[in-house]
PDB file of C-alpha atoms in Angstrom:
ATOM      1  CA  MET A  36      17.109 -15.842   7.786  1.00 42.00           C
ATOM      2  CA  ARG A  37      16.876 -12.345   9.214  1.00 42.00           C
ATOM      3  CA  SER A  38      16.747  -9.213   7.065  1.00 44.00           C
ATOM      4  CA  SER A  39      19.043  -6.874   8.925  1.00 44.00           C
ATOM      5  CA  SER A  40      21.933  -4.631   8.039  1.00 42.00           C
ATOM      6  CA  SER A  41      25.164  -4.171   9.947  1.00 42.00           C
ATOM      7  CA  ALA A  42      23.572  -1.150  11.658  1.00 47.00           C
ATOM      8  CA  GLY A  43      21.005  -3.471  13.250  1.00 52.00           C
ATOM      9  CA  PHE A  44      18.024  -2.535  11.076  1.00 53.00           C
ATOM     10  CA  ASP A  45      15.518  -5.375  10.958  1.00 58.00           C
ATOM     11  CA  ILE A  46      12.777  -5.106   8.316  1.00 58.00           C
ATOM     12  CA  ARG A  47      10.537  -7.487  10.268  1.00 62.00           C
ATOM     13  CA  GLU A  48      10.703  -5.231  13.320  1.00 64.00           C
ATOM     14  CA  ALA A  49       9.880  -2.247  11.105  1.00 60.00           C
ATOM     15  CA  VAL A  50       6.877  -4.021   9.609  1.00 61.00           C
ATOM     16  CA  ASP A  51       5.698  -5.092  13.070  1.00 62.00           C
ATOM     17  CA  GLY A  52       6.019  -1.460  14.158  1.00 62.00           C
ATOM     18  CA  ILE A  53       3.917  -0.313  11.201  1.00 61.00           C
ATOM     19  CA  ARG A  54       1.319  -3.008  11.945  1.00 61.00           C
ATOM     20  CA  ASP A  55       1.173  -1.928  15.600  1.00 59.00           C
ATOM     21  CA  ALA A  56       0.845   1.714  14.582  1.00 57.00           C
ATOM     22  CA  PHE A  57      -2.268   0.961  12.531  1.00 57.00           C
ATOM     23  CA  ALA A  58      -3.853  -1.419  15.062  1.00 55.00           C
ATOM     24  CA  PRO A  59      -6.984  -0.167  16.819  1.00 50.00           C
ATOM     25  CA  ARG A  60      -6.080   1.840  19.905  1.00 43.00           C
ATOM     26  CA  SER A  61      -9.031   0.911  22.107  1.00 41.00           C
ATOM     27  CA  GLY A  62      -8.645  -1.590  24.905  1.00 38.00           C
ATOM     28  CA  ALA A  63     -11.290  -3.837  23.380  1.00 38.00           C
ATOM     29  CA  ARG A  64     -10.227  -6.236  20.687  1.00 42.00           C
ATOM     30  CA  SER A  65     -12.104  -6.433  17.426  1.00 42.00           C
ATOM     31  CA  SER A  66     -14.809  -9.041  17.381  1.00 40.00           C
ATOM     32  CA  THR A  67     -13.017 -10.626  14.422  1.00 41.00           C
ATOM     33  CA  SER A  68     -10.015 -11.369  16.584  1.00 42.00           C
ATOM     34  CA  THR A  69     -11.773 -13.669  19.032  1.00 43.00           C
ATOM     35  CA  ARG A  70     -10.867 -17.349  19.063  1.00 42.00           C
ATOM     36  CA  GLY A  71     -14.215 -18.372  17.585  1.00 47.00           C
ATOM     37  CA  ASP A  72     -13.788 -16.035  14.666  1.00 83.00           C
ATOM     38  CA  ILE A  73     -10.212 -17.140  13.943  1.00 88.00           C
ATOM     39  CA  ARG A  74     -11.596 -20.653  13.544  1.00 88.00           C
ATOM     40  CA  VAL A  75     -14.214 -19.420  11.076  1.00 87.00           C
ATOM     41  CA  ALA A  76     -11.637 -17.325   9.212  1.00 89.00           C
ATOM     42  CA  VAL A  77      -9.136 -20.198   8.905  1.00 92.00           C
ATOM     43  CA  LEU A  78     -11.793 -22.663   7.759  1.00 91.00           C
ATOM     44  CA  SER A  79     -13.116 -20.117   5.279  1.00 89.00           C
ATOM     45  CA  ALA A  80      -9.640 -19.489   3.851  1.00 91.00           C
ATOM     46  CA  LEU A  81      -8.872 -23.191   3.504  1.00 94.00           C
ATOM     47  CA  SER A  82     -12.258 -23.917   1.924  1.00 91.00           C
ATOM     48  CA  ARG A  83     -10.927 -22.102  -1.160  1.00 90.00           C
ATOM     49  CA  GLU A  84      -7.710 -24.097  -1.628  1.00 94.00           C
ATOM     50  CA  PRO A  85      -4.820 -25.667   0.308  1.00 95.00           C
ATOM     51  CA  MET A  86      -2.476 -23.053   1.795  1.00 95.00           C
ATOM     52  CA  ASN A  87       0.459 -22.609   4.120  1.00 94.00           C
ATOM     53  CA  GLY A  88       0.023 -20.587   7.321  1.00 93.00           C
ATOM     54  CA  HIS A  89       1.298 -17.332   5.849  1.00 93.00           C
ATOM     55  CA  GLN A  90      -1.092 -17.646   2.913  1.00 94.00           C
ATOM     56  CA  VAL A  91      -3.943 -18.219   5.365  1.00 93.00           C
ATOM     57  CA  MET A  92      -3.043 -14.956   7.147  1.00 92.00           C
ATOM     58  CA  GLN A  93      -2.873 -13.093   3.815  1.00 91.00           C
ATOM     59  CA  THR A  94      -6.201 -14.525   2.660  1.00 90.00           C
ATOM     60  CA  ILE A  95      -7.893 -13.448   5.884  1.00 88.00           C
ATOM     61  CA  ALA A  96      -6.389  -9.970   5.505  1.00 87.00           C
ATOM     62  CA  ALA A  97      -7.573  -9.747   1.887  1.00 86.00           C
ATOM     63  CA  SER A  98     -11.058 -10.952   2.857  1.00 83.00           C
ATOM     64  CA  SER A  99     -11.299  -8.204   5.479  1.00 80.00           C
ATOM     65  CA  GLY A 100     -10.079  -5.524   3.085  1.00 79.00           C
ATOM     66  CA  GLY A 101      -6.877  -5.215   5.091  1.00 79.00           C
ATOM     67  CA  ALA A 102      -8.692  -4.429   8.340  1.00 80.00           C
ATOM     68  CA  TRP A 103      -7.606  -7.620  10.101  1.00 83.00           C
ATOM     69  CA  MET A 104      -4.526  -9.747   9.626  1.00 82.00           C
ATOM     70  CA  PRO A 105      -4.288 -12.202  12.476  1.00 87.00           C
ATOM     71  CA  GLY A 106      -0.800 -12.930  13.672  1.00 88.00           C
ATOM     72  CA  ALA A 107       1.048 -16.198  13.640  1.00 88.00           C
ATOM     73  CA  SER A 108       0.264 -16.549  17.343  1.00 88.00           C
ATOM     74  CA  GLU A 109      -3.432 -16.822  16.432  1.00 88.00           C
ATOM     75  CA  VAL A 110      -3.284 -18.720  13.131  1.00 92.00           C
ATOM     76  CA  TYR A 111      -0.742 -21.472  13.797  1.00 91.00           C
ATOM     77  CA  PRO A 112      -2.301 -22.696  17.060  1.00 90.00           C
ATOM     78  CA  MET A 113      -5.685 -22.811  15.291  1.00 90.00           C
ATOM     79  CA  LEU A 114      -4.161 -24.736  12.369  1.00 94.00           C
ATOM     80  CA  GLN A 115      -2.700 -27.212  14.865  1.00 92.00           C
ATOM     81  CA  GLN A 116      -6.013 -27.509  16.713  1.00 90.00           C
ATOM     82  CA  LEU A 117      -7.913 -28.152  13.475  1.00 92.00           C
ATOM     83  CA  THR A 118      -5.286 -30.732  12.468  1.00 92.00           C
ATOM     84  CA  ASP A 119      -5.612 -32.439  15.866  1.00 91.00           C
ATOM     85  CA  GLU A 120      -9.402 -32.525  15.386  1.00 90.00           C
ATOM     86  CA  GLY A 121      -8.919 -34.319  12.065  1.00 92.00           C
ATOM     87  CA  LEU A 122     -10.299 -31.419  10.036  1.00 93.00           C
ATOM     88  CA  LEU A 123      -7.004 -30.619   8.288  1.00 95.00           C
ATOM     89  CA  HIS A 124      -4.409 -32.686   6.496  1.00 94.00           C
ATOM     90  CA  THR A 125      -0.815 -31.441   6.350  1.00 95.00           C
ATOM     91  CA  GLN A 126       1.788 -31.910   3.660  1.00 94.00           C
ATOM     92  CA  ASN A 127       5.323 -30.573   3.639  1.00 91.00           C
ATOM     93  CA  ASP A 128       6.204 -28.495   0.589  1.00 84.00           C
ATOM     94  CA  GLY A 129       9.882 -27.720   1.001  1.00 86.00           C
ATOM     95  CA  GLU A 130      10.235 -25.702   4.182  1.00 86.00           C
ATOM     96  CA  ARG A 131       6.516 -24.917   4.446  1.00 90.00           C
ATOM     97  CA  THR A 132       3.605 -26.966   5.692  1.00 94.00           C
ATOM     98  CA  VAL A 133       0.566 -26.851   3.437  1.00 96.00           C
ATOM     99  CA  TYR A 134      -2.830 -27.346   5.086  1.00 96.00           C
ATOM    100  CA  SER A 135      -5.896 -28.723   3.320  1.00 95.00           C
ATOM    101  CA  LEU A 136      -9.352 -29.677   4.514  1.00 95.00           C
ATOM    102  CA  THR A 137     -10.131 -33.346   5.002  1.00 94.00           C
ATOM    103  CA  GLU A 138     -13.587 -34.621   4.015  1.00 93.00           C
ATOM    104  CA  THR A 139     -14.645 -34.157   7.638  1.00 91.00           C
ATOM    105  CA  GLY A 140     -13.060 -30.717   7.524  1.00 89.00           C
ATOM    106  CA  ARG A 141     -15.052 -29.731   4.431  1.00 89.00           C
ATOM    107  CA  ALA A 142     -18.290 -30.674   6.175  1.00 89.00           C
ATOM    108  CA  ALA A 143     -17.251 -28.826   9.343  1.00 86.00           C
ATOM    109  CA  ALA A 144     -16.214 -25.757   7.309  1.00 85.00           C
ATOM    110  CA  ALA A 145     -19.564 -25.677   5.496  1.00 86.00           C
ATOM    111  CA  GLU A 146     -21.422 -26.014   8.800  1.00 85.00           C
ATOM    112  CA  THR A 147     -19.262 -23.394  10.564  1.00 80.00           C
ATOM    113  CA  LEU A 148     -19.547 -20.908   7.699  1.00 80.00           C
ATOM    114  CA  ALA A 149     -23.326 -21.386   7.511  1.00 81.00           C
ATOM    115  CA  ALA A 150     -23.613 -20.816  11.275  1.00 79.00           C
ATOM    116  CA  ALA A 151     -21.426 -17.697  11.043  1.00 75.00           C
ATOM    117  CA  ALA A 152     -23.566 -16.338   8.199  1.00 76.00           C
ATOM    118  CA  ALA A 153     -26.755 -17.003  10.170  1.00 75.00           C
ATOM    119  CA  SER A 154     -25.281 -15.311  13.229  1.00 72.00           C
ATOM    120  CA  ALA A 155     -24.328 -12.271  11.150  1.00 69.00           C
ATOM    121  CA  ALA A 156     -27.854 -12.116   9.714  1.00 67.00           C
ATOM    122  CA  ASP A 157     -29.311 -12.315  13.228  1.00 67.00           C
ATOM    123  CA  ARG A 158     -27.064  -9.454  14.348  1.00 62.00           C
ATOM    124  CA  ASP A 159     -28.186  -7.354  11.384  1.00 55.00           C
ATOM    125  CA  ASP A 160     -31.836  -7.886  12.400  1.00 58.00           C
ATOM    126  CA  ALA A 161     -31.150  -6.951  16.042  1.00 55.00           C
ATOM    127  CA  ASP A 162     -32.142  -3.754  17.811  1.00 54.00           C
ATOM    128  CA  PRO A 163     -30.457  -0.758  16.075  1.00 54.00           C
ATOM    129  CA  ALA A 164     -29.243   0.497  19.449  1.00 51.00           C
ATOM    130  CA  ASP A 165     -27.426  -2.817  19.971  1.00 50.00           C
ATOM    131  CA  HIS A 166     -25.949  -2.483  16.480  1.00 49.00           C
ATOM    132  CA  ASP A 167     -24.626   1.004  17.330  1.00 47.00           C
ATOM    133  CA  ARG A 168     -23.054  -0.280  20.562  1.00 41.00           C
ATOM    134  CA  ARG A 169     -21.426  -3.179  18.700  1.00 42.00           C
ATOM    135  CA  GLU A 170     -20.031  -0.839  16.049  1.00 44.00           C
ATOM    136  CA  HIS A 171     -18.615   1.440  18.745  1.00 37.00           C
ATOM    137  CA  TRP A 172     -17.000  -1.562  20.461  1.00 33.00           C
ATOM    138  CA  ARG A 173     -15.396  -2.720  17.221  1.00 41.00           C
ATOM    139  CA  GLY A 174     -13.750   0.605  16.594  1.00 42.00           C
ATOM    140  CA  PRO A 175     -13.654   2.616  13.390  1.00 45.00           C
ATOM    141  CA  ARG A 176     -14.945   1.084  10.175  1.00 52.00           C
ATOM    142  CA  TRP A 177     -12.248   0.319   7.632  1.00 53.00           C
ATOM    143  CA  ASP A 178     -13.135   1.308   4.114  1.00 58.00           C
ATOM    144  CA  GLU A 179     -11.015   1.899   1.028  1.00 63.00           C
ATOM    145  CA  SER A 180     -10.021   5.427   2.097  1.00 67.00           C
ATOM    146  CA  THR A 181      -9.067   4.254   5.607  1.00 68.00           C
ATOM    147  CA  ALA A 182      -7.003   1.359   4.256  1.00 72.00           C
ATOM    148  CA  ALA A 183      -5.186   3.619   1.776  1.00 79.00           C
ATOM    149  CA  VAL A 184      -2.935   5.159   4.447  1.00 79.00           C
ATOM    150  CA  PRO A 185      -1.610   1.850   5.854  1.00 76.00           C
ATOM    151  CA  ARG A 186      -1.064   0.532   2.321  1.00 78.00           C
ATOM    152  CA  ALA A 187       0.885   3.647   1.349  1.00 82.00           C
ATOM    153  CA  GLY A 188       2.848   3.397   4.604  1.00 81.00           C
ATOM    154  CA  ALA A 189       3.762  -0.215   3.881  1.00 79.00           C
ATOM    155  CA  LYS A 190       5.002   0.760   0.416  1.00 83.00           C
ATOM    156  CA  LEU A 191       7.008   3.571   1.993  1.00 86.00           C
ATOM    157  CA  VAL A 192       8.600   1.117   4.440  1.00 83.00           C
ATOM    158  CA  GLN A 193       9.581  -1.139   1.537  1.00 84.00           C
ATOM    159  CA  ALA A 194      11.215   1.740  -0.319  1.00 87.00           C
ATOM    160  CA  ALA A 195      13.004   2.934   2.826  1.00 88.00           C
ATOM    161  CA  ALA A 196      14.304  -0.583   3.455  1.00 86.00           C
ATOM    162  CA  GLN A 197      15.677  -0.758  -0.068  1.00 89.00           C
ATOM    163  CA  VAL A 198      17.517   2.547   0.368  1.00 91.00           C
ATOM    164  CA  ALA A 199      18.786   1.444   3.791  1.00 89.00           C
ATOM    165  CA  GLN A 200      20.165  -1.793   2.387  1.00 90.00           C
ATOM    166  CA  SER A 201      21.392  -0.707  -1.056  1.00 92.00           C
ATOM    167  CA  GLY A 202      21.821   3.059  -1.046  1.00 93.00           C
ATOM    168  CA  SER A 203      25.012   5.046  -0.742  1.00 95.00           C
ATOM    169  CA  ARG A 204      25.731   6.954   2.452  1.00 95.00           C
ATOM    170  CA  GLU A 205      24.500  10.191   0.828  1.00 96.00           C
ATOM    171  CA  GLN A 206      21.302   8.505  -0.412  1.00 95.00           C
ATOM    172  CA  LYS A 207      20.624   7.111   3.072  1.00 94.00           C
ATOM    173  CA  GLU A 208      21.084  10.563   4.641  1.00 96.00           C
ATOM    174  CA  ARG A 209      18.779  12.185   2.062  1.00 96.00           C
ATOM    175  CA  ALA A 210      16.186   9.429   2.563  1.00 93.00           C
ATOM    176  CA  ALA A 211      16.266   9.891   6.349  1.00 93.00           C
ATOM    177  CA  ALA A 212      15.768  13.657   5.941  1.00 95.00           C
ATOM    178  CA  LEU A 213      12.902  13.079   3.488  1.00 94.00           C
ATOM    179  CA  LEU A 214      11.211  10.618   5.864  1.00 91.00           C
ATOM    180  CA  ASP A 215      11.571  13.036   8.783  1.00 89.00           C
ATOM    181  CA  GLU A 216      10.053  15.813   6.660  1.00 91.00           C
ATOM    182  CA  THR A 217       7.186  13.552   5.599  1.00 89.00           C
ATOM    183  CA  ARG A 218       6.500  12.599   9.236  1.00 83.00           C
ATOM    184  CA  ARG A 219       6.381  16.278  10.255  1.00 84.00           C
ATOM    185  CA  LYS A 220       4.018  17.076   7.373  1.00 86.00           C
ATOM    186  CA  LEU A 221       1.692  14.227   8.358  1.00 81.00           C
ATOM    187  CA  TYR A 222       1.464  15.541  11.911  1.00 75.00           C
ATOM    188  CA  ALA A 223       0.875  19.044  10.544  1.00 80.00           C
ATOM    189  CA  LEU A 224      -1.957  17.622   8.446  1.00 78.00           C
ATOM    190  CA  LEU A 225      -3.609  16.290  11.611  1.00 73.00           C
ATOM    191  CA  ALA A 226      -3.132  19.653  13.326  1.00 78.00           C
ATOM    192  CA  GLU A 227      -5.179  21.346  10.562  1.00 79.00           C
ATOM    193  CA  GLY A 228      -8.393  20.085  11.942  1.00 63.00           C
TER     194      GLY A 228
END
């Protein structure tokens, strides 16, 4: 079911646009978005409790403080691969498929997570110059203050969608003007320095 109005507004497209706007701009992808790391992230998420694919994506995002939310194109193929390897069991819960670790999967998750932790510890002990290069390659660090802007933007998108779907014509016009003004003020903020 699509969330669109008669004017062609699609909330999913808007959210994807927001997500793209906050994605790192460098040509290099974050080290957390490599195929090896998606495996670790999925196994880590499912080691907590059984989940559907969307919950796995949300858990990974929460674990990274909002800095990384892998897309369905990364998570679902990995879930299928892990299922094919016998590490996951699937169960249909209405329209959703819930994934849980098998006994073999629990052992593999523990081993994979231990190896990932050891690798992270090795990286932390490496040459500081290598650490600086790795940090530069990853892009800017996401902390609470950095994540605050995307979170506020997401809340703004939700409010705008509500006005677009339920507001009167006058309310929609006022909301559009307010959003345009806010956008101009944000760019002016950047121009300050």
